[in-house]
Amino acid sequence: MLFLGAQHRNMQSFSDEDASIETMSHCSGFSDPSSITEDGPEVDEEATQEDLEYKLKGLIDLTLDKSAKTRQSALEGLKNALSSKILYEFILERRMTLTDSIERCIKKGKSDEQRAAAGLACLLCVQLGSGIESEEIYKTLAPILKKILCDASASVQARQACATCLGVCCFIATDDITELYTTMECLENIFTKSYQNERNSNSISSTQNTVLHISALLAWTLLLTICPMNEVKKKLEMHLHKFPILLSCDDVNMRIAAGETLALLFELARETDGDFFYEDMELLTQKLKALATDGNKHRAKVDKRKQRSVFRDVLRAVEVKRNEQM
């Protein structure tokens, strides 16, 4: 135990390999919820909690290590712990330290470290919930998250994680309507590139870019659910007639994300306008039916099964209004 306390003070004397091994010994304890607390009447819950917090403090210290591998392992260990157990009081007391570490790792780290740091930021806001504490975290991190998301030279994986982090943290934390709109615009600038890719058969769209566009679209869709109705109407006008284009994407996950977003848009359109009418309903329902019964032999069975299940629900959501009109 004394050795662990001395580790942070003498951190620079460790080799990268030694630090990584020590970090992984901490992280391995957070691989599943059952490793944090054990069932049974003999468990000393107070001692278990103290041991957990002691390990977490060590991991927080290690997010400042000079070794990128060690920092990433520490971030992953913290993510595993926070996704396994509610640690509100512990996090509340250390939120600024954690935020500073996350910001530093996102700014100075490489792809995997940035991805782990963005994931940890999501969990911080989830654990703290809506309130001033989460808002402080979001305000601190949002600028660097947006910068990386919009940086074409950054790794796709890091940009993808930043898109998800922006969506989740903004959804939980912000009460600033202007910030909500600017975040959605930032995400729009990413996923709307898929409109052009699908329209232009000669365009080259890598699988990695499609993955990024999907993450941006899903984050944008989440934020759409908390927009005021006047903003929802604007988004409907901008996007409702464009999303069907994405149903023809080669990537099954993009087709599914576009279908789910379409279902939400139709639901919101019905809420904002009792007389809502979609001009291309016949063509759209034909596309949705085809996707809900897809038997394309060139597609993987798992993809077809997942797609058919989702689009049966999407078709039902879209046809609610159509059936009422008929």
XYZ file of C-alpha atoms in Angstrom:
326
model
C 0.000 0.000 0.000
C 2.870 2.389 0.796
C 4.390 1.506 -2.542
C 1.244 2.653 -4.340
C 1.278 5.947 -2.454
C 4.904 6.501 -3.428
C 4.255 5.615 -7.034
C 2.830 9.007 -7.980
C 5.560 10.949 -6.194
C 8.289 8.984 -7.979
C 6.384 8.422 -11.171
C 9.118 9.626 -13.507
C 11.543 6.978 -12.242
C 9.376 4.187 -13.657
C 9.966 2.880 -17.114
C 7.002 2.930 -19.500
C 6.734 -0.832 -19.238
C 6.749 -0.833 -15.431
C 4.132 1.896 -15.265
C 1.925 0.124 -17.750
C 2.102 -3.134 -15.824
C 1.252 -1.347 -12.582
C -1.629 0.483 -14.238
C -3.041 -2.671 -15.760
C -3.009 -4.301 -12.333
C -5.392 -1.543 -11.234
C -7.482 -1.608 -14.385
C -7.988 -5.362 -14.360
C -10.130 -5.009 -11.251
C -12.712 -2.973 -13.149
C -13.368 -5.296 -16.067
C -16.802 -6.247 -14.760
C -19.177 -5.108 -12.002
C -18.794 -8.295 -9.986
C -15.091 -7.596 -9.459
C -15.870 -4.382 -7.589
C -18.222 -5.799 -4.989
C -18.762 -9.449 -4.231
C -22.035 -11.018 -3.188
C -22.290 -12.556 0.253
C -22.956 -11.562 3.848
C -19.262 -11.478 4.819
C -18.332 -8.600 2.514
C -17.259 -5.456 4.352
C -18.882 -2.855 2.100
C -17.123 0.082 3.714
C -13.718 -1.524 3.289
C -14.547 -2.505 -0.271
C -15.572 1.069 -1.089
C -12.387 2.440 0.478
C -10.286 -0.002 -1.540
C -12.101 0.939 -4.727
C -11.623 4.665 -4.126
C -7.964 4.134 -3.325
C -7.457 2.362 -6.643
C -9.394 5.051 -8.486
C -7.235 7.776 -6.965
C -4.184 5.903 -8.244
C -5.689 5.751 -11.733
C -6.482 9.466 -11.674
C -2.846 10.168 -10.796
C -1.707 7.947 -13.654
C -3.649 9.974 -16.220
C -0.804 12.493 -15.798
C 1.943 9.943 -16.483
C 4.560 10.650 -19.145
C 3.788 7.320 -20.836
C 0.926 7.469 -23.346
C 0.297 3.759 -22.860
C -0.019 4.252 -19.109
C -2.356 7.233 -19.474
C -4.588 5.313 -21.844
C -4.711 2.303 -19.523
C -5.620 4.568 -16.608
C -8.402 6.194 -18.638
C -9.754 2.779 -19.609
C -9.642 1.648 -15.975
C -11.611 4.700 -14.885
C -14.112 4.130 -17.681
C -14.649 0.533 -16.606
C -15.185 1.577 -12.995
C -17.593 4.390 -13.817
C -19.607 2.192 -16.149
C -19.919 -0.488 -13.447
C -20.840 1.463 -10.317
C -22.467 4.750 -9.280
C -19.688 6.881 -7.787
C -21.385 10.254 -7.538
C -19.780 11.561 -4.339
C -16.293 10.419 -5.323
C -16.572 12.034 -8.760
C -18.191 15.204 -7.447
C -15.186 15.898 -5.228
C -12.692 15.262 -8.042
C -14.584 16.462 -11.093
C -12.235 19.361 -11.850
C -9.136 17.176 -11.555
C -10.725 14.594 -13.833
C -11.821 17.268 -16.290
C -8.321 18.725 -16.429
C -6.854 15.263 -17.064
C -9.383 14.522 -19.797
C -8.752 17.872 -21.472
C -4.998 17.313 -21.409
C -5.304 13.786 -22.831
C -7.602 14.945 -25.628
C -5.344 17.873 -26.536
C -1.989 16.115 -26.386
C -2.826 12.443 -26.841
C -3.036 10.308 -29.957
C -6.081 8.527 -31.345
C -6.628 5.779 -28.746
C -5.920 8.059 -25.806
C -8.266 10.728 -27.189
C -10.962 8.122 -27.697
C -10.615 6.833 -24.117
C -10.644 10.377 -22.701
C -13.790 11.327 -24.633
C -15.484 8.154 -23.416
C -14.574 8.996 -19.825
C -16.020 12.506 -20.259
C -19.356 10.965 -21.283
C -19.399 8.825 -18.160
C -18.563 11.797 -15.928
C -21.633 13.663 -17.168
C -23.809 10.553 -16.942
C -22.708 9.957 -13.351
C -23.199 13.579 -12.291
C -26.447 14.039 -14.193
C -27.988 17.322 -15.255
C -26.711 20.265 -13.242
C -24.063 22.927 -12.832
C -21.262 20.370 -12.340
C -21.887 18.655 -15.682
C -22.328 22.014 -17.346
C -18.872 23.090 -16.127
C -17.361 19.924 -17.562
C -19.110 20.434 -20.883
C -18.094 24.096 -21.159
C -14.475 23.156 -20.525
C -14.344 20.281 -23.000
C -16.710 21.370 -25.787
C -14.227 23.667 -27.603
C -11.509 21.009 -27.920
C -14.068 18.304 -28.810
C -15.441 20.484 -31.628
C -11.950 21.350 -32.820
C -10.962 17.692 -33.174
C -14.318 16.704 -34.684
C -13.901 19.285 -37.444
C -10.198 18.564 -38.008
C -9.894 16.409 -41.140
C -6.293 15.580 -40.224
C -7.283 14.008 -36.881
C -7.888 10.266 -36.688
C -11.381 9.132 -37.628
C -11.651 7.147 -34.387
C -10.881 10.219 -32.278
C -13.334 12.347 -34.263
C -15.986 9.662 -33.883
C -15.507 9.605 -30.096
C -15.661 13.397 -29.960
C -18.941 13.409 -31.903
C -20.502 10.952 -29.458
C -19.118 12.850 -26.466
C -20.511 16.150 -27.736
C -23.952 14.634 -28.220
C -24.163 12.878 -24.864
C -22.627 15.658 -22.755
C -24.585 18.454 -24.452
C -27.797 16.443 -24.005
C -27.156 16.029 -20.278
C -25.422 19.242 -19.347
C -26.297 22.328 -21.332
C -29.186 24.713 -20.717
C -27.765 27.192 -23.225
C -29.948 27.079 -26.331
C -27.277 28.813 -28.422
C -24.726 26.182 -27.447
C -27.217 23.452 -28.340
C -27.711 24.937 -31.814
C -23.990 25.441 -32.489
C -23.235 21.879 -31.397
C -25.923 20.520 -33.707
C -24.557 22.632 -36.565
C -21.081 21.237 -35.929
C -22.472 17.695 -36.142
C -24.521 18.568 -39.246
C -21.376 19.710 -41.014
C -20.051 16.179 -40.610
C -22.956 13.852 -41.427
C -24.426 15.923 -44.273
C -21.347 15.001 -46.328
C -23.056 11.629 -46.720
C -25.874 13.302 -48.663
C -23.431 14.318 -51.351
C -21.678 10.952 -51.318
C -24.915 9.094 -51.947
C -26.064 11.515 -54.653
C -22.772 11.352 -56.497
C -22.090 7.786 -57.597
C -18.541 8.784 -58.561
C -17.651 10.084 -55.091
C -15.260 8.133 -52.921
C -16.500 7.614 -49.372
C -14.321 5.453 -47.149
C -15.804 3.101 -44.601
C -14.013 5.090 -41.891
C -15.664 8.327 -42.968
C -19.045 6.606 -43.005
C -18.485 5.475 -39.421
C -17.750 9.085 -38.468
C -20.868 10.306 -40.253
C -22.975 7.724 -38.400
C -21.678 8.855 -35.009
C -22.335 12.504 -35.876
C -25.837 11.667 -37.116
C -26.750 9.705 -33.980
C -25.444 12.490 -31.717
C -27.393 15.083 -33.733
C -30.563 12.969 -33.526
C -30.241 12.756 -29.748
C -29.965 16.548 -29.486
C -32.931 17.017 -31.808
C -35.150 15.492 -29.113
C -34.502 18.443 -26.770
C -34.909 21.217 -29.348
C -37.798 23.697 -29.091
C -40.565 23.081 -31.609
C -39.676 26.134 -33.723
C -36.156 24.738 -34.210
C -37.535 21.258 -34.898
C -39.594 22.727 -37.760
C -36.464 24.259 -39.276
C -34.612 20.953 -39.049
C -37.529 19.134 -40.646
C -37.464 21.529 -43.597
C -33.711 21.105 -43.961
C -33.407 17.349 -43.627
C -36.651 15.395 -43.994
C -36.410 15.185 -47.785
C -32.698 14.357 -47.688
C -32.552 11.459 -45.224
C -34.170 8.948 -47.621
C -31.004 9.289 -49.746
C -29.027 7.624 -46.942
C -31.263 4.545 -47.054
C -29.297 3.489 -50.147
C -25.918 3.632 -48.401
C -23.770 0.493 -48.664
C -23.158 0.533 -44.900
C -25.913 -1.240 -42.968
C -25.324 0.878 -39.868
C -25.809 4.081 -41.856
C -29.030 2.703 -43.340
C -30.256 1.856 -39.848
C -29.218 5.215 -38.356
C -30.949 7.048 -41.220
C -34.086 4.925 -40.798
C -34.279 5.530 -37.063
C -33.765 9.259 -37.580
C -36.507 9.289 -40.216
C -38.903 7.629 -37.767
C -38.124 10.338 -35.189
C -38.532 13.112 -37.775
C -41.950 11.805 -38.766
C -42.984 11.604 -35.120
C -41.829 15.180 -34.504
C -43.481 16.374 -37.709
C -46.814 14.959 -36.571
C -46.418 16.685 -33.205
C -45.647 20.066 -34.763
C -48.276 19.919 -37.515
C -51.515 17.985 -37.250
C -51.951 18.242 -41.032
C -48.419 17.129 -41.861
C -48.146 15.611 -45.341
C -45.067 14.086 -46.959
C -45.194 14.326 -50.747
C -42.950 11.352 -51.530
C -44.610 8.982 -49.066
C -45.277 6.267 -51.649
C -41.658 6.112 -52.766
C -40.406 6.224 -49.180
C -42.647 3.399 -47.986
C -41.504 1.284 -50.932
C -37.889 1.799 -49.867
C -38.685 1.000 -46.250
C -40.592 -2.146 -47.180
C -37.684 -3.300 -49.322
C -35.284 -2.806 -46.427
C -37.686 -4.509 -43.992
C -37.779 -7.611 -46.213
C -34.252 -7.452 -47.652
C -33.129 -10.793 -49.005
C -30.002 -9.620 -50.837
C -27.686 -12.625 -51.049
C -24.611 -10.413 -51.096
C -25.267 -9.082 -47.593
C -24.281 -10.837 -44.382
C -27.063 -12.705 -42.589
C -26.476 -10.797 -39.360
C -26.732 -7.464 -41.179
C -29.924 -8.498 -42.945
C -31.510 -9.723 -39.733
C -30.653 -6.538 -37.866
C -31.796 -4.345 -40.743
C -35.115 -6.140 -41.213
C -35.931 -5.885 -37.511
C -35.228 -2.144 -37.350
C -37.009 -1.247 -40.561
C -40.170 -3.099 -39.625
C -40.408 -0.666 -36.701
C -39.425 2.314 -38.874
C -42.072 1.392 -41.435
C -44.758 1.173 -38.768
C -43.745 4.603 -37.398
C -43.827 6.227 -40.829
C -47.050 4.564 -41.951
C -49.025 5.720 -38.897
C -49.609 9.068 -40.548
C -50.113 7.536 -43.974
C -52.828 5.211 -42.703
C -54.600 8.118 -40.999
C -54.503 10.115 -44.229
C -55.972 7.212 -46.201
